[in-house]
CSV table of C-alpha atoms and ligand atoms in Angstrom, one decimal:
chain,number,residue,atom,x,y,z
X,4,MET,CA,0.0,0.0,0.0
X,5,ASN,CA,2.9,2.3,0.5
X,6,SER,CA,3.8,2.7,-3.1
X,7,ILE,CA,0.1,3.3,-3.8
X,8,LYS,CA,0.1,6.0,-1.2
X,9,GLN,CA,3.0,7.6,-2.6
X,10,ALA,CA,1.6,7.5,-5.9
X,11,LEU,CA,-1.5,9.2,-4.7
X,12,GLU,CA,0.2,12.1,-2.8
X,13,GLU,CA,2.5,12.7,-5.9
X,14,ALA,CA,-0.5,12.8,-8.4
X,15,LEU,CA,-2.4,15.3,-5.9
X,16,CYS,CA,0.5,17.4,-5.5
X,17,ARG,CA,1.2,17.6,-9.2
X,18,GLY,CA,-2.5,18.2,-10.1
X,19,GLY,CA,-2.6,20.9,-7.2
X,20,ALA,CA,0.1,22.6,-9.0
X,21,ILE,CA,-1.5,22.4,-12.4
X,22,LEU,CA,-4.9,23.6,-10.8
X,23,LYS,CA,-3.1,26.7,-8.8
X,24,ASN,CA,-1.2,27.6,-12.2
X,25,GLY,CA,-4.3,27.4,-14.3
X,26,PHE,CA,-6.3,29.4,-11.5
X,27,GLU,CA,-4.0,32.3,-12.2
X,28,GLN,CA,-4.2,32.4,-16.0
X,29,PRO,CA,-7.1,33.4,-18.2
X,30,LYS,CA,-9.3,30.5,-18.5
X,31,SER,CA,-10.4,28.8,-21.7
X,32,ILE,CA,-13.8,27.4,-21.1
X,33,ARG,CA,-16.1,24.8,-23.2
X,34,TYR,CA,-19.7,23.9,-22.4
X,35,LYS,CA,-20.3,20.4,-22.0
X,36,SER,CA,-24.0,21.4,-21.6
X,37,SER,CA,-25.6,24.9,-21.0
X,38,ALA,CA,-24.4,25.2,-17.4
X,39,ASN,CA,-21.6,22.4,-17.3
X,40,LEU,CA,-18.3,24.0,-17.9
X,41,VAL,CA,-15.1,22.6,-18.6
X,42,THR,CA,-11.7,24.3,-19.0
X,43,LYS,CA,-8.3,23.3,-20.6
X,44,THR,CA,-6.9,23.0,-17.1
X,45,ASP,CA,-9.5,20.0,-16.4
X,46,ARG,CA,-8.1,17.9,-19.2
X,47,ALA,CA,-4.4,18.9,-19.0
X,48,LEU,CA,-4.5,18.0,-15.1
X,49,GLU,CA,-6.3,14.6,-15.8
X,50,LEU,CA,-3.7,13.7,-18.5
X,51,ALA,CA,-0.8,14.5,-16.1
X,52,ILE,CA,-2.3,12.5,-13.1
X,53,ALA,CA,-2.9,9.3,-15.4
X,54,LYS,CA,0.6,9.7,-16.7
X,55,ILE,CA,2.0,9.4,-13.0
X,56,ILE,CA,-0.2,6.5,-12.4
X,57,ARG,CA,0.4,4.6,-15.6
X,58,LYS,CA,4.3,5.0,-15.2
X,59,LYS,CA,3.9,3.3,-11.8
X,60,PHE,CA,1.1,0.9,-12.2
X,61,PRO,CA,0.7,0.1,-15.9
X,62,HIS,CA,-2.1,-2.8,-15.2
X,63,HIS,CA,-4.5,-0.4,-13.1
X,64,MET,CA,-7.6,0.9,-14.6
X,65,ILE,CA,-7.9,4.6,-14.5
X,66,LEU,CA,-11.5,6.2,-14.5
X,67,GLY,CA,-11.4,9.9,-14.9
X,68,GLU,CA,-14.4,12.3,-15.4
X,69,GLU,CA,-12.9,13.8,-18.7
X,70,MET,CA,-11.4,10.6,-20.1
X,71,GLY,CA,-13.7,7.8,-19.0
X,72,LEU,CA,-12.4,4.4,-18.1
X,73,ARG,CA,-9.3,3.2,-19.3
X,74,GLN,CA,-6.8,0.6,-19.0
X,75,ALA,CA,-3.3,2.1,-18.8
X,76,GLY,CA,-1.8,2.8,-22.2
X,77,LYS,CA,-4.9,1.2,-24.1
X,78,SER,CA,-8.3,2.1,-25.3
X,79,PRO,CA,-11.5,2.4,-23.2
X,80,VAL,CA,-12.4,-0.9,-21.5
X,81,GLY,CA,-15.6,-2.3,-20.4
X,82,ALA,CA,-16.7,-4.2,-17.2
X,83,GLN,CA,-14.3,-7.0,-17.6
X,84,GLY,CA,-11.6,-4.8,-16.3
X,85,ALA,CA,-13.8,-4.1,-13.1
X,86,ALA,CA,-11.8,-6.5,-10.8
X,87,GLN,CA,-8.5,-4.8,-11.4
X,88,PRO,CA,-7.3,-2.0,-9.0
X,89,LYS,CA,-8.9,1.4,-10.1
X,90,TRP,CA,-8.0,5.1,-9.8
X,91,ILE,CA,-11.0,7.3,-9.9
X,92,ILE,CA,-10.3,10.9,-10.5
X,93,ASP,CA,-12.0,14.2,-10.7
X,94,PRO,CA,-9.4,16.4,-12.1
X,95,ILE,CA,-11.2,19.6,-10.9
X,96,ASP,CA,-14.2,19.4,-8.6
X,97,GLY,CA,-15.7,22.8,-8.7
X,98,THR,CA,-14.9,23.6,-12.3
X,99,THR,CA,-17.5,26.4,-12.1
X,100,ASN,CA,-15.9,28.1,-9.2
X,101,PHE,CA,-12.4,27.6,-10.8
X,102,ALA,CA,-13.8,29.2,-14.1
X,103,HIS,CA,-15.0,32.4,-12.1
X,104,GLY,CA,-11.7,32.5,-9.9
X,105,LEU,CA,-13.6,31.5,-6.8
X,106,PRO,CA,-11.1,29.5,-4.7
X,107,LEU,CA,-13.3,26.5,-3.7
X,108,ALA,CA,-11.9,23.7,-6.2
X,109,CYS,CA,-9.9,20.7,-5.8
X,110,VAL,CA,-8.2,17.7,-7.3
X,111,SER,CA,-10.1,14.5,-6.1
X,112,ILE,CA,-8.5,11.1,-6.4
X,113,ALA,CA,-9.7,7.7,-4.9
X,114,PHE,CA,-8.1,4.3,-5.2
X,115,GLU,CA,-10.3,1.2,-5.2
X,116,SER,CA,-9.2,-2.4,-4.9
X,117,GLU,CA,-11.5,-5.6,-4.6
X,118,GLY,CA,-14.6,-3.2,-4.9
X,119,GLU,CA,-13.7,-1.0,-1.9
X,120,ILE,CA,-12.2,2.5,-1.8
X,121,LYS,CA,-8.8,1.9,0.1
X,122,LEU,CA,-7.4,5.4,-0.3
X,123,GLY,CA,-8.8,9.1,-0.8
X,124,GLY,CA,-7.3,12.2,-1.3
X,125,VAL,CA,-8.8,15.9,-1.9
X,126,PHE,CA,-6.4,18.7,-2.5
X,127,ASN,CA,-7.7,22.3,-2.7
X,128,PRO,CA,-4.3,24.0,-3.5
X,129,LEU,CA,-5.9,27.5,-3.6
X,130,MET,CA,-6.3,27.1,0.3
X,131,ASN,CA,-3.5,24.7,0.8
X,132,GLU,CA,-5.7,22.0,2.5
X,133,LEU,CA,-4.9,18.5,1.6
X,134,PHE,CA,-7.4,15.8,3.0
X,135,LEU,CA,-6.2,12.3,3.0
X,136,ALA,CA,-7.9,8.8,4.2
X,137,GLU,CA,-6.7,5.3,4.4
X,138,LYS,CA,-9.3,2.6,4.9
X,139,GLY,CA,-9.2,1.7,8.7
X,140,ARG,CA,-6.7,4.2,9.5
X,141,GLY,CA,-8.6,7.6,10.0
X,142,ALA,CA,-8.5,10.8,8.0
X,143,THR,CA,-6.3,13.8,8.2
X,144,LEU,CA,-6.2,17.5,7.0
X,145,ASN,CA,-2.6,18.8,6.4
X,146,GLY,CA,-1.3,15.8,8.4
X,147,LYS,CA,-3.5,16.2,11.4
X,148,SER,CA,-6.3,13.9,12.5
X,149,ILE,CA,-9.7,15.1,11.9
X,150,CYS,CA,-13.2,14.0,13.1
X,151,VAL,CA,-16.9,15.0,12.5
X,152,SER,CA,-18.9,17.6,14.6
X,153,SER,CA,-20.6,16.6,17.8
X,154,VAL,CA,-23.8,18.7,16.8
X,155,LYS,CA,-26.9,16.2,17.8
X,156,THR,CA,-29.9,18.2,16.6
X,157,LEU,CA,-30.8,19.7,13.1
X,158,LYS,CA,-31.6,22.9,14.7
X,159,GLU,CA,-28.0,23.4,15.6
X,160,SER,CA,-26.6,22.2,12.2
X,161,LEU,CA,-25.2,23.8,9.2
X,162,LEU,CA,-25.8,21.7,6.0
X,163,VAL,CA,-24.6,21.9,2.5
X,164,THR,CA,-25.9,20.5,-0.8
X,165,GLY,CA,-25.6,20.9,-4.5
X,166,PHE,CA,-27.6,20.7,-7.6
X,167,PRO,CA,-27.1,18.5,-10.7
X,168,TYR,CA,-26.1,20.4,-13.9
X,169,GLY,CA,-28.9,18.9,-15.9
X,170,GLY,CA,-31.6,19.4,-13.2
X,171,LYS,CA,-33.4,22.5,-14.5
X,172,THR,CA,-36.7,20.7,-14.8
X,173,LYS,CA,-36.5,19.0,-11.5
X,174,MET,CA,-35.4,22.1,-9.7
X,175,PRO,CA,-38.9,22.8,-8.0
X,176,TYR,CA,-38.5,19.3,-6.4
X,177,TYR,CA,-35.0,19.9,-5.3
X,178,LEU,CA,-35.8,23.0,-3.8
X,179,ARG,CA,-38.3,21.5,-1.5
X,180,PHE,CA,-35.4,19.8,0.1
X,181,PHE,CA,-33.5,22.9,0.2
X,182,GLU,CA,-36.5,24.9,1.8
X,183,SER,CA,-37.2,22.4,4.3
X,184,PHE,CA,-33.7,22.2,5.7
X,185,THR,CA,-33.1,26.0,5.4
X,186,PHE,CA,-36.0,26.4,8.0
X,187,LYS,CA,-35.0,23.5,10.4
X,188,THR,CA,-31.2,24.5,10.6
X,189,HIS,CA,-28.7,27.3,10.9
X,190,GLY,CA,-28.6,27.4,7.1
X,191,VAL,CA,-27.8,25.5,3.8
X,192,ARG,CA,-24.8,26.4,1.9
X,193,ARG,CA,-24.0,25.6,-1.7
X,194,LEU,CA,-20.3,25.5,-2.3
X,195,GLY,CA,-20.2,24.2,-5.8
X,196,SER,CA,-17.8,21.1,-5.0
X,197,ALA,CA,-19.1,17.8,-3.9
X,198,ALA,CA,-15.5,16.6,-2.6
X,199,ILE,CA,-14.9,19.6,-0.6
X,200,ASP,CA,-18.6,19.4,0.8
X,201,LEU,CA,-17.8,15.8,2.1
X,202,CYS,CA,-14.3,16.9,3.6
X,203,TYR,CA,-15.9,19.8,5.3
X,204,VAL,CA,-18.5,17.5,6.9
X,205,ALA,CA,-15.3,15.2,7.9
X,206,CYS,CA,-13.6,18.0,9.5
X,207,GLY,CA,-16.6,19.4,11.3
X,208,ARG,CA,-17.0,22.8,9.6
X,209,LEU,CA,-20.5,21.5,8.2
X,210,ASP,CA,-22.9,18.8,9.8
X,211,GLY,CA,-24.5,17.2,7.0
X,212,PHE,CA,-24.6,17.1,3.1
X,213,TRP,CA,-27.2,15.9,0.5
X,214,GLU,CA,-27.2,15.9,-3.2
X,215,PHE,CA,-29.0,13.8,-6.2
X,216,ASN,CA,-27.2,12.7,-9.3
X,217,LEU,CA,-23.6,13.0,-8.3
X,218,ASN,CA,-21.0,10.9,-10.2
X,219,VAL,CA,-18.5,8.4,-8.6
X,220,TRP,CA,-15.6,10.8,-9.4
X,221,ASP,CA,-17.2,13.5,-7.4
X,222,ILE,CA,-17.6,11.4,-4.3
X,223,ALA,CA,-15.2,8.5,-4.1
X,224,ALA,CA,-12.5,10.2,-2.1
X,225,GLY,CA,-14.6,12.3,-0.1
X,226,TYR,CA,-16.6,9.2,0.9
X,227,LEU,CA,-13.6,7.7,2.5
X,228,ILE,CA,-12.4,10.8,4.2
X,229,LEU,CA,-15.8,11.3,5.7
X,230,LYS,CA,-16.3,7.7,6.4
X,231,GLU,CA,-12.8,7.5,8.4
X,232,ALA,CA,-13.6,10.7,10.3
X,233,GLY,CA,-16.5,9.3,11.9
X,234,GLY,CA,-19.3,10.3,9.4
X,235,ARG,CA,-22.3,8.2,7.9
X,236,LEU,CA,-23.1,7.9,4.2
X,237,THR,CA,-26.2,6.3,3.0
X,238,ASP,CA,-28.8,6.6,0.2
X,239,PHE,CA,-32.0,8.7,0.8
X,240,HIS,CA,-33.8,5.5,2.4
X,241,GLY,CA,-30.9,4.9,4.9
X,242,ASN,CA,-29.3,2.1,2.9
X,243,PRO,CA,-25.4,1.7,2.8
X,244,ILE,CA,-24.2,4.0,0.2
X,245,ASN,CA,-23.4,2.9,-3.3
X,246,ILE,CA,-20.9,5.4,-4.7
X,247,TYR,CA,-21.7,4.6,-8.1
X,248,GLY,CA,-25.5,5.4,-7.4
X,249,LYS,CA,-27.3,8.4,-7.5
X,250,GLU,CA,-28.1,9.5,-4.0
X,251,LEU,CA,-26.1,10.6,-1.5
X,252,LEU,CA,-26.9,11.6,2.1
X,253,ALA,CA,-23.7,12.4,4.4
X,254,SER,CA,-23.5,13.4,8.0
X,255,ASN,CA,-21.8,13.4,11.2
X,256,ASN,CA,-23.8,10.4,12.2
X,257,ARG,CA,-25.8,12.1,15.1
X,258,ILE,CA,-28.0,14.2,12.6
X,259,HIS,CA,-28.3,11.3,10.1
X,260,GLY,CA,-31.7,10.2,11.3
X,261,SER,CA,-33.2,13.7,11.4
X,262,MET,CA,-32.1,14.4,8.1
X,263,LEU,CA,-33.5,11.2,6.7
X,264,ASN,CA,-36.9,12.1,8.2
X,265,VAL,CA,-36.9,15.3,6.2
X,266,ILE,CA,-35.9,13.7,3.0
X,267,ARG,CA,-38.3,11.1,3.3
X,268,LYS,CA,-41.3,13.6,3.3
X,269,HIS,CA,-40.3,15.0,0.2
X,270,LEU,CA,-39.4,11.8,-1.9
V,3,IPD,C1,-19.8,19.3,-9.6
V,3,IPD,C2,-19.6,19.7,-8.3
V,3,IPD,C3,-20.7,20.3,-7.7
V,3,IPD,C4,-21.9,19.4,-7.9
V,3,IPD,C5,-22.2,19.0,-9.1
V,3,IPD,C6,-20.9,18.3,-9.7
V,3,IPD,P1,-17.6,19.7,-11.4
V,3,IPD,O1,-18.5,18.6,-10.2
V,3,IPD,O2,-19.2,18.6,-7.5
V,3,IPD,O3,-20.8,20.7,-6.4
V,3,IPD,O4,-23.3,20.1,-7.4
V,3,IPD,O5,-23.2,18.0,-9.3
V,3,IPD,O6,-21.1,17.9,-11.2
V,3,IPD,O7,-18.3,19.6,-12.6
V,3,IPD,O8,-17.2,20.9,-10.8
V,3,IPD,O9,-16.4,18.4,-11.5
V,4,CA,CA1,-17.0,16.8,-9.9
V,5,CA,CA1,-14.8,17.9,-12.7
């Protein structure tokens, strides 16, 4: 595991340098859909990370938001590769923030083996914050151990959420959850990076997070960081989370039941 950890940290560090450099330059933006942006930096960053991983682990799979699923050095492969160790990369989580010069953006990398996330790293080089976790060994922020908040009730909590890009027709539905939680808590934030949302719950800055329709690269690393920090992650019915699924409820554990009760009323 040590060589994998080293590769993860090297990739996060290299990715962070590219993100930071790109943040200071004029941005070249393309649209994947009407509000879903992508910049040259997203792709350059994913390529640089893939290169580091490929060189060290030529037989591992790489799943990245911009390039899809690949076996090192070959063309995209299908489900037959699923049993191989896999790296799951979101080169920039928070691309819209990045494109607007808002410093809430990060590189997110997870390592999956035998169907489980074993390592996760989220690095926001614009705030110099590196979150890391190893399965069974806890989570850290810049090398210091982190844990979730001790808030026990919704009325003392601060939550966060996000909205999927393609969700305009469903927006009134999503806003029902937003409205209910806003009235029952200290408030609901919308930061624009699911990976950062999960890490902020992990270190106790926020107490709970929910979102529809996330992709595995948005949450794979943050999932392990929050779990290792003592958090709970489920779907909207309280079932164990499937990180390849489309519903995510994440919390400090203590307010999880109360969050589920609010969500259930609107499903
Ligand atoms: C997005 C962010 C955002 C979430 C979106 C994601 P991107 O990822 O995580 O917080 O609300 O659903 O797609 O596009 O910045 O990598
Ligand atoms: Ca993302
Ligand atoms: Ca992204």
